[in-house]
Amino acid sequence: MRIATWNVNSIGARLDRLKGWLAAAQPDVLCLQELKCATEAFPADQVAELGYETAAYGLGRWNGVAVLSRVGITDVRRGIDGDPGYEDAEEARAIGATCGGVRVWSVYVPNGREPGHAHYQYKLHWLEALHGTVLVETGGAPQRPFAVLGDFNIAPTDDDVWDISRFAESTHVTEPERKALAVLRDSGLTDVVPRPLKYDHPYTYWDYRALAFPKNRGMRIDLVYGNQPFAGAVSDAYVDREERKGKGASDHAPVVVDLDL
DNA sequence: ATGCCAACCCGGGGTTGA
């Protein structure tokens, strides 16, 4: 089984790219983030032509997540328990579904803006709620392959950014954010680190500006956190950096995981 | 060449992203 995650930075702007990538990469399950569309506006008919069912969750112009599957899609959950919301409003940042016997969550963790900002506190609280959801979902079915995939907006180690000295006073690399990832790992999840197709670091995001991609000034912030039944079945994992190339690319590349399931 | 920010909504500019 092939499972992937991809922050598309607008499904509307990326639809042609998405369809081309689905046809080429042939994932069985694809977790999407940053749809930037409402649930009912997701182009489900377009991906259905390629054999995929859709479970989407979007509330408007920001955020938005989905799961596409060609191996069935059941038990869909929109949002996580205890979601703190931002400024009294819940955002569309998580959707769970069971596909071909694997339980997956597609997540778009809040950015945080800057340390000390209200959005940064929101990010940490949101991650606490995600942890709670993981405990409930994995505790009830410990033998079922389970994974949280998506844009975590956190680089797990200094090695996961192109130059740590450029990230002083920045989000994505702070100790509290990394601690939140450690808490997820302590609850039984493993960071499934993909291999890069070029260069030494499996970056998944490169800024659009300042030639970041050609210079490989990237970050590994799109992560796959799987339980033992999931991580133990992984046969390969890679970042499809080819999808970051050319006109009309997202600023994130897909992360692809192959499983012996 | 991998190539110098893009997408949203609104109606040119502010907001967001990381």
PDB file of N, CA, C and O in Angstrom, chain A residues 89-144:
ATOM      1  N   ALA A  89     -12.864  30.438  17.299  1.00  0.00           N
ATOM      2  CA  ALA A  89     -13.407  29.764  16.122  1.00  0.00           C
ATOM      3  C   ALA A  89     -12.585  28.528  15.792  1.00  0.00           C
ATOM      4  O   ALA A  89     -11.355  28.606  15.703  1.00  0.00           O
ATOM      5  N   GLU A  90     -13.257  27.395  15.621  1.00  0.00           N
ATOM      6  CA  GLU A  90     -12.535  26.202  15.201  1.00  0.00           C
ATOM      7  C   GLU A  90     -12.134  26.336  13.734  1.00  0.00           C
ATOM      8  O   GLU A  90     -12.863  26.922  12.938  1.00  0.00           O
ATOM      9  N   GLU A  91     -10.966  25.796  13.417  1.00  0.00           N
ATOM     10  CA  GLU A  91     -10.473  25.818  12.052  1.00  0.00           C
ATOM     11  C   GLU A  91     -10.390  24.391  11.528  1.00  0.00           C
ATOM     12  O   GLU A  91     -10.295  23.446  12.304  1.00  0.00           O
ATOM     13  N   ALA A  92     -10.418  24.266  10.203  1.00  0.00           N
ATOM     14  CA  ALA A  92     -10.415  22.930   9.581  1.00  0.00           C
ATOM     15  C   ALA A  92      -8.986  22.446   9.433  1.00  0.00           C
ATOM     16  O   ALA A  92      -8.331  22.692   8.415  1.00  0.00           O
ATOM     17  N   ARG A  93      -8.494  21.769  10.474  1.00  0.00           N
ATOM     18  CA  ARG A  93      -7.082  21.382  10.500  1.00  0.00           C
ATOM     19  C   ARG A  93      -6.851  19.891  10.691  1.00  0.00           C
ATOM     20  O   ARG A  93      -5.687  19.462  10.725  1.00  0.00           O
ATOM     21  N   ALA A  94      -7.897  19.084  10.801  1.00  0.00           N
ATOM     22  CA  ALA A  94      -7.684  17.654  10.985  1.00  0.00           C
ATOM     23  C   ALA A  94      -8.882  16.872  10.475  1.00  0.00           C
ATOM     24  O   ALA A  94     -10.033  17.263  10.699  1.00  0.00           O
ATOM     25  N   ILE A  95      -8.596  15.787   9.790  1.00  0.00           N
ATOM     26  CA  ILE A  95      -9.644  14.858   9.378  1.00  0.00           C
ATOM     27  C   ILE A  95      -9.079  13.448   9.467  1.00  0.00           C
ATOM     28  O   ILE A  95      -7.944  13.197   9.048  1.00  0.00           O
ATOM     29  N   GLY A  96      -9.865  12.552  10.036  1.00  0.00           N
ATOM     30  CA  GLY A  96      -9.448  11.166  10.185  1.00  0.00           C
ATOM     31  C   GLY A  96     -10.320  10.251   9.342  1.00  0.00           C
ATOM     32  O   GLY A  96     -11.503  10.531   9.130  1.00  0.00           O
ATOM     33  N   ALA A  97      -9.734   9.159   8.856  1.00  0.00           N
ATOM     34  CA  ALA A  97     -10.491   8.198   8.064  1.00  0.00           C
ATOM     35  C   ALA A  97      -9.781   6.858   8.087  1.00  0.00           C
ATOM     36  O   ALA A  97      -8.567   6.788   8.301  1.00  0.00           O
ATOM     37  N   THR A  98     -10.546   5.799   7.863  1.00  0.00           N
ATOM     38  CA  THR A  98      -9.976   4.465   7.760  1.00  0.00           C
ATOM     39  C   THR A  98     -10.006   4.037   6.303  1.00  0.00           C
ATOM     40  O   THR A  98     -11.075   4.045   5.677  1.00  0.00           O
ATOM     41  N   CYS A  99      -8.834   3.685   5.777  1.00  0.00           N
ATOM     42  CA  CYS A  99      -8.678   3.367   4.357  1.00  0.00           C
ATOM     43  C   CYS A  99      -7.925   2.052   4.221  1.00  0.00           C
ATOM     44  O   CYS A  99      -6.755   1.963   4.604  1.00  0.00           O
ATOM     45  N   GLY A 100      -8.580   1.053   3.698  1.00  0.00           N
ATOM     46  CA  GLY A 100      -7.904  -0.228   3.499  1.00  0.00           C
ATOM     47  C   GLY A 100      -7.321  -0.803   4.772  1.00  0.00           C
ATOM     48  O   GLY A 100      -6.244  -1.388   4.760  1.00  0.00           O
ATOM     49  N   GLY A 101      -8.008  -0.590   5.893  1.00  0.00           N
ATOM     50  CA  GLY A 101      -7.552  -1.139   7.163  1.00  0.00           C
ATOM     51  C   GLY A 101      -6.554  -0.274   7.907  1.00  0.00           C
ATOM     52  O   GLY A 101      -6.130  -0.616   9.008  1.00  0.00           O
ATOM     53  N   VAL A 102      -6.173   0.847   7.315  1.00  0.00           N
ATOM     54  CA  VAL A 102      -5.239   1.759   7.966  1.00  0.00           C
ATOM     55  C   VAL A 102      -5.991   3.005   8.422  1.00  0.00           C
ATOM     56  O   VAL A 102      -6.754   3.603   7.659  1.00  0.00           O
ATOM     57  N   ARG A 103      -5.775   3.375   9.667  1.00  0.00           N
ATOM     58  CA  ARG A 103      -6.385   4.599  10.193  1.00  0.00           C
ATOM     59  C   ARG A 103      -5.429   5.760   9.950  1.00  0.00           C
ATOM     60  O   ARG A 103      -4.275   5.718  10.424  1.00  0.00           O
ATOM     61  N   VAL A 104      -5.857   6.761   9.224  1.00  0.00           N
ATOM     62  CA  VAL A 104      -4.985   7.909   8.944  1.00  0.00           C
ATOM     63  C   VAL A 104      -5.657   9.205   9.383  1.00  0.00           C
ATOM     64  O   VAL A 104      -6.880   9.337   9.360  1.00  0.00           O
ATOM     65  N   TRP A 105      -4.824  10.149   9.799  1.00  0.00           N
ATOM     66  CA  TRP A 105      -5.260  11.514  10.074  1.00  0.00           C
ATOM     67  C   TRP A 105      -4.431  12.451   9.222  1.00  0.00           C
ATOM     68  O   TRP A 105      -3.198  12.372   9.223  1.00  0.00           O
ATOM     69  N   SER A 106      -5.121  13.315   8.511  1.00  0.00           N
ATOM     70  CA  SER A 106      -4.464  14.371   7.746  1.00  0.00           C
ATOM     71  C   SER A 106      -4.552  15.644   8.573  1.00  0.00           C
ATOM     72  O   SER A 106      -5.648  16.092   8.912  1.00  0.00           O
ATOM     73  N   VAL A 107      -3.395  16.211   8.924  1.00  0.00           N
ATOM     74  CA  VAL A 107      -3.393  17.362   9.832  1.00  0.00           C
ATOM     75  C   VAL A 107      -2.618  18.536   9.257  1.00  0.00           C
ATOM     76  O   VAL A 107      -1.617  18.368   8.550  1.00  0.00           O
ATOM     77  N   TYR A 108      -3.113  19.716   9.594  1.00  0.00           N
ATOM     78  CA  TYR A 108      -2.421  20.959   9.253  1.00  0.00           C
ATOM     79  C   TYR A 108      -2.264  21.745  10.555  1.00  0.00           C
ATOM     80  O   TYR A 108      -3.148  22.457  10.994  1.00  0.00           O
ATOM     81  N   VAL A 109      -1.107  21.553  11.192  1.00  0.00           N
ATOM     82  CA  VAL A 109      -0.837  22.162  12.494  1.00  0.00           C
ATOM     83  C   VAL A 109      -0.697  23.680  12.324  1.00  0.00           C
ATOM     84  O   VAL A 109      -0.090  24.145  11.352  1.00  0.00           O
ATOM     85  N   PRO A 110      -1.259  24.465  13.250  1.00  0.00           N
ATOM     86  CA  PRO A 110      -1.149  25.924  13.150  1.00  0.00           C
ATOM     87  C   PRO A 110       0.303  26.374  13.016  1.00  0.00           C
ATOM     88  O   PRO A 110       1.212  25.781  13.588  1.00  0.00           O
ATOM     89  N   ASN A 111       0.501  27.441  12.289  1.00  0.00           N
ATOM     90  CA  ASN A 111       1.832  27.982  12.005  1.00  0.00           C
ATOM     91  C   ASN A 111       2.524  28.524  13.248  1.00  0.00           C
ATOM     92  O   ASN A 111       3.705  28.286  13.484  1.00  0.00           O
ATOM     93  N   GLY A 112       1.805  29.313  14.042  1.00  0.00           N
ATOM     94  CA  GLY A 112       2.389  29.901  15.234  1.00  0.00           C
ATOM     95  C   GLY A 112       2.840  31.342  15.079  1.00  0.00           C
ATOM     96  O   GLY A 112       3.088  32.016  16.078  1.00  0.00           O
ATOM     97  N   ARG A 113       3.030  31.756  13.823  1.00  0.00           N
ATOM     98  CA  ARG A 113       3.413  33.162  13.540  1.00  0.00           C
ATOM     99  C   ARG A 113       4.769  33.518  14.147  1.00  0.00           C
ATOM    100  O   ARG A 113       5.738  33.661  13.425  1.00  0.00           O
ATOM    101  N   GLU A 114       4.856  33.721  15.450  1.00  0.00           N
ATOM    102  CA  GLU A 114       6.138  33.989  16.115  1.00  0.00           C
ATOM    103  C   GLU A 114       6.005  33.597  17.586  1.00  0.00           C
ATOM    104  O   GLU A 114       4.906  33.642  18.140  1.00  0.00           O
ATOM    105  N   PRO A 115       7.128  33.193  18.218  1.00  0.00           N
ATOM    106  CA  PRO A 115       7.051  32.810  19.628  1.00  0.00           C
ATOM    107  C   PRO A 115       6.483  33.969  20.459  1.00  0.00           C
ATOM    108  O   PRO A 115       6.867  35.118  20.275  1.00  0.00           O
ATOM    109  N   GLY A 116       5.573  33.638  21.344  1.00  0.00           N
ATOM    110  CA  GLY A 116       4.954  34.663  22.159  1.00  0.00           C
ATOM    111  C   GLY A 116       3.639  35.167  21.607  1.00  0.00           C
ATOM    112  O   GLY A 116       2.831  35.727  22.341  1.00  0.00           O
ATOM    113  N   HIS A 117       3.421  34.955  20.332  1.00  0.00           N
ATOM    114  CA  HIS A 117       2.162  35.349  19.695  1.00  0.00           C
ATOM    115  C   HIS A 117       1.033  34.422  20.186  1.00  0.00           C
ATOM    116  O   HIS A 117       1.273  33.275  20.537  1.00  0.00           O
ATOM    117  N   ALA A 118      -0.186  34.952  20.187  1.00  0.00           N
ATOM    118  CA  ALA A 118      -1.334  34.127  20.574  1.00  0.00           C
ATOM    119  C   ALA A 118      -1.452  32.899  19.677  1.00  0.00           C
ATOM    120  O   ALA A 118      -1.887  31.828  20.105  1.00  0.00           O
ATOM    121  N   HIS A 119      -1.050  33.050  18.432  1.00  0.00           N
ATOM    122  CA  HIS A 119      -1.124  31.925  17.501  1.00  0.00           C
ATOM    123  C   HIS A 119      -0.131  30.824  17.874  1.00  0.00           C
ATOM    124  O   HIS A 119      -0.374  29.640  17.598  1.00  0.00           O
ATOM    125  N   TYR A 120       0.974  31.214  18.505  1.00  0.00           N
ATOM    126  CA  TYR A 120       1.970  30.240  18.964  1.00  0.00           C
ATOM    127  C   TYR A 120       1.404  29.415  20.127  1.00  0.00           C
ATOM    128  O   TYR A 120       1.569  28.185  20.175  1.00  0.00           O
ATOM    129  N   GLN A 121       0.721  30.074  21.054  1.00  0.00           N
ATOM    130  CA  GLN A 121       0.073  29.350  22.155  1.00  0.00           C
ATOM    131  C   GLN A 121      -1.011  28.424  21.611  1.00  0.00           C
ATOM    132  O   GLN A 121      -1.188  27.292  22.078  1.00  0.00           O
ATOM    133  N   TYR A 122      -1.740  28.931  20.638  1.00  0.00           N
ATOM    134  CA  TYR A 122      -2.762  28.115  19.960  1.00  0.00           C
ATOM    135  C   TYR A 122      -2.134  26.862  19.355  1.00  0.00           C
ATOM    136  O   TYR A 122      -2.666  25.752  19.494  1.00  0.00           O
ATOM    137  N   LYS A 123      -0.987  27.039  18.717  1.00  0.00           N
ATOM    138  CA  LYS A 123      -0.279  25.899  18.121  1.00  0.00           C
ATOM    139  C   LYS A 123       0.028  24.834  19.172  1.00  0.00           C
ATOM    140  O   LYS A 123      -0.240  23.643  18.959  1.00  0.00           O
ATOM    141  N   LEU A 124       0.559  25.254  20.307  1.00  0.00           N
ATOM    142  CA  LEU A 124       0.918  24.291  21.357  1.00  0.00           C
ATOM    143  C   LEU A 124      -0.320  23.630  21.953  1.00  0.00           C
ATOM    144  O   LEU A 124      -0.322  22.420  22.223  1.00  0.00           O
ATOM    145  N   HIS A 125      -1.371  24.391  22.153  1.00  0.00           N
ATOM    146  CA  HIS A 125      -2.607  23.810  22.690  1.00  0.00           C
ATOM    147  C   HIS A 125      -3.249  22.855  21.685  1.00  0.00           C
ATOM    148  O   HIS A 125      -3.808  21.817  22.055  1.00  0.00           O
ATOM    149  N   TRP A 126      -3.169  23.233  20.427  1.00  0.00           N
ATOM    150  CA  TRP A 126      -3.733  22.365  19.384  1.00  0.00           C
ATOM    151  C   TRP A 126      -3.005  21.016  19.362  1.00  0.00           C
ATOM    152  O   TRP A 126      -3.624  19.957  19.225  1.00  0.00           O
ATOM    153  N   LEU A 127      -1.674  21.063  19.528  1.00  0.00           N
ATOM    154  CA  LEU A 127      -0.879  19.829  19.555  1.00  0.00           C
ATOM    155  C   LEU A 127      -1.212  18.965  20.772  1.00  0.00           C
ATOM    156  O   LEU A 127      -1.159  17.735  20.697  1.00  0.00           O
ATOM    157  N   GLU A 128      -1.568  19.610  21.881  1.00  0.00           N
ATOM    158  CA  GLU A 128      -2.023  18.839  23.052  1.00  0.00           C
ATOM    159  C   GLU A 128      -3.313  18.095  22.731  1.00  0.00           C
ATOM    160  O   GLU A 128      -3.494  16.931  23.103  1.00  0.00           O
ATOM    161  N   ALA A 129      -4.218  18.774  22.040  1.00  0.00           N
ATOM    162  CA  ALA A 129      -5.482  18.128  21.661  1.00  0.00           C
ATOM    163  C   ALA A 129      -5.233  16.984  20.683  1.00  0.00           C
ATOM    164  O   ALA A 129      -5.875  15.927  20.765  1.00  0.00           O
ATOM    165  N   LEU A 130      -4.284  17.181  19.769  1.00  0.00           N
ATOM    166  CA  LEU A 130      -3.934  16.104  18.834  1.00  0.00           C
ATOM    167  C   LEU A 130      -3.404  14.894  19.596  1.00  0.00           C
ATOM    168  O   LEU A 130      -3.770  13.754  19.307  1.00  0.00           O
ATOM    169  N   HIS A 131      -2.572  15.156  20.577  1.00  0.00           N
ATOM    170  CA  HIS A 131      -2.044  14.065  21.414  1.00  0.00           C
ATOM    171  C   HIS A 131      -3.176  13.287  22.060  1.00  0.00           C
ATOM    172  O   HIS A 131      -3.176  12.047  22.074  1.00  0.00           O
ATOM    173  N   GLY A 132      -4.151  13.999  22.590  1.00  0.00           N
ATOM    174  CA  GLY A 132      -5.292  13.333  23.211  1.00  0.00           C
ATOM    175  C   GLY A 132      -6.044  12.452  22.231  1.00  0.00           C
ATOM    176  O   GLY A 132      -6.449  11.324  22.558  1.00  0.00           O
ATOM    177  N   THR A 133      -6.224  12.951  21.033  1.00  0.00           N
ATOM    178  CA  THR A 133      -6.918  12.178  20.004  1.00  0.00           C
ATOM    179  C   THR A 133      -6.124  10.936  19.631  1.00  0.00           C
ATOM    180  O   THR A 133      -6.685   9.842  19.463  1.00  0.00           O
ATOM    181  N   VAL A 134      -4.806  11.083  19.528  1.00  0.00           N
ATOM    182  CA  VAL A 134      -3.942   9.945  19.201  1.00  0.00           C
ATOM    183  C   VAL A 134      -4.055   8.864  20.282  1.00  0.00           C
ATOM    184  O   VAL A 134      -4.166   7.671  19.975  1.00  0.00           O
ATOM    185  N   LEU A 135      -4.039   9.289  21.549  1.00  0.00           N
ATOM    186  CA  LEU A 135      -4.129   8.315  22.642  1.00  0.00           C
ATOM    187  C   LEU A 135      -5.426   7.522  22.562  1.00  0.00           C
ATOM    188  O   LEU A 135      -5.435   6.300  22.714  1.00  0.00           O
ATOM    189  N   VAL A 136      -6.529   8.203  22.322  1.00  0.00           N
ATOM    190  CA  VAL A 136      -7.829   7.528  22.245  1.00  0.00           C
ATOM    191  C   VAL A 136      -7.875   6.582  21.050  1.00  0.00           C
ATOM    192  O   VAL A 136      -8.293   5.416  21.161  1.00  0.00           O
ATOM    193  N   GLU A 137      -7.417   7.071  19.912  1.00  0.00           N
ATOM    194  CA  GLU A 137      -7.555   6.280  18.684  1.00  0.00           C
ATOM    195  C   GLU A 137      -6.603   5.079  18.647  1.00  0.00           C
ATOM    196  O   GLU A 137      -6.949   4.037  18.101  1.00  0.00           O
ATOM    197  N   THR A 138      -5.414   5.231  19.182  1.00  0.00           N
ATOM    198  CA  THR A 138      -4.482   4.109  19.167  1.00  0.00           C
ATOM    199  C   THR A 138      -4.744   3.165  20.336  1.00  0.00           C
ATOM    200  O   THR A 138      -4.569   1.957  20.202  1.00  0.00           O
ATOM    201  N   GLY A 139      -5.187   3.717  21.462  1.00  0.00           N
ATOM    202  CA  GLY A 139      -5.445   2.878  22.630  1.00  0.00           C
ATOM    203  C   GLY A 139      -6.570   1.894  22.400  1.00  0.00           C
ATOM    204  O   GLY A 139      -6.530   0.766  22.891  1.00  0.00           O
ATOM    205  N   GLY A 140      -7.558   2.306  21.611  1.00  0.00           N
ATOM    206  CA  GLY A 140      -8.717   1.446  21.372  1.00  0.00           C
ATOM    207  C   GLY A 140      -8.472   0.348  20.359  1.00  0.00           C
ATOM    208  O   GLY A 140      -9.259  -0.595  20.267  1.00  0.00           O
ATOM    209  N   ALA A 141      -7.383   0.482  19.577  1.00  0.00           N
ATOM    210  CA  ALA A 141      -7.094  -0.503  18.528  1.00  0.00           C
ATOM    211  C   ALA A 141      -5.591  -0.585  18.316  1.00  0.00           C
ATOM    212  O   ALA A 141      -5.075  -0.185  17.277  1.00  0.00           O
ATOM    213  N   PRO A 142      -4.876  -1.132  19.305  1.00  0.00           N
ATOM    214  CA  PRO A 142      -3.403  -1.087  19.261  1.00  0.00           C
ATOM    215  C   PRO A 142      -2.785  -1.871  18.112  1.00  0.00           C
ATOM    216  O   PRO A 142      -1.643  -1.600  17.739  1.00  0.00           O
ATOM    217  N   GLN A 143      -3.494  -2.824  17.552  1.00  0.00           N
ATOM    218  CA  GLN A 143      -2.917  -3.619  16.462  1.00  0.00           C
ATOM    219  C   GLN A 143      -3.194  -3.025  15.090  1.00  0.00           C
ATOM    220  O   GLN A 143      -2.667  -3.488  14.077  1.00  0.00           O
ATOM    221  N   ARG A 144      -4.052  -2.004  15.039  1.00  0.00           N
ATOM    222  CA  ARG A 144      -4.413  -1.421  13.745  1.00  0.00           C
ATOM    223  C   ARG A 144      -3.357  -0.418  13.299  1.00  0.00           C
ATOM    224  O   ARG A 144      -2.979   0.469  14.074  1.00  0.00           O
TER     225      ARG A 144
END
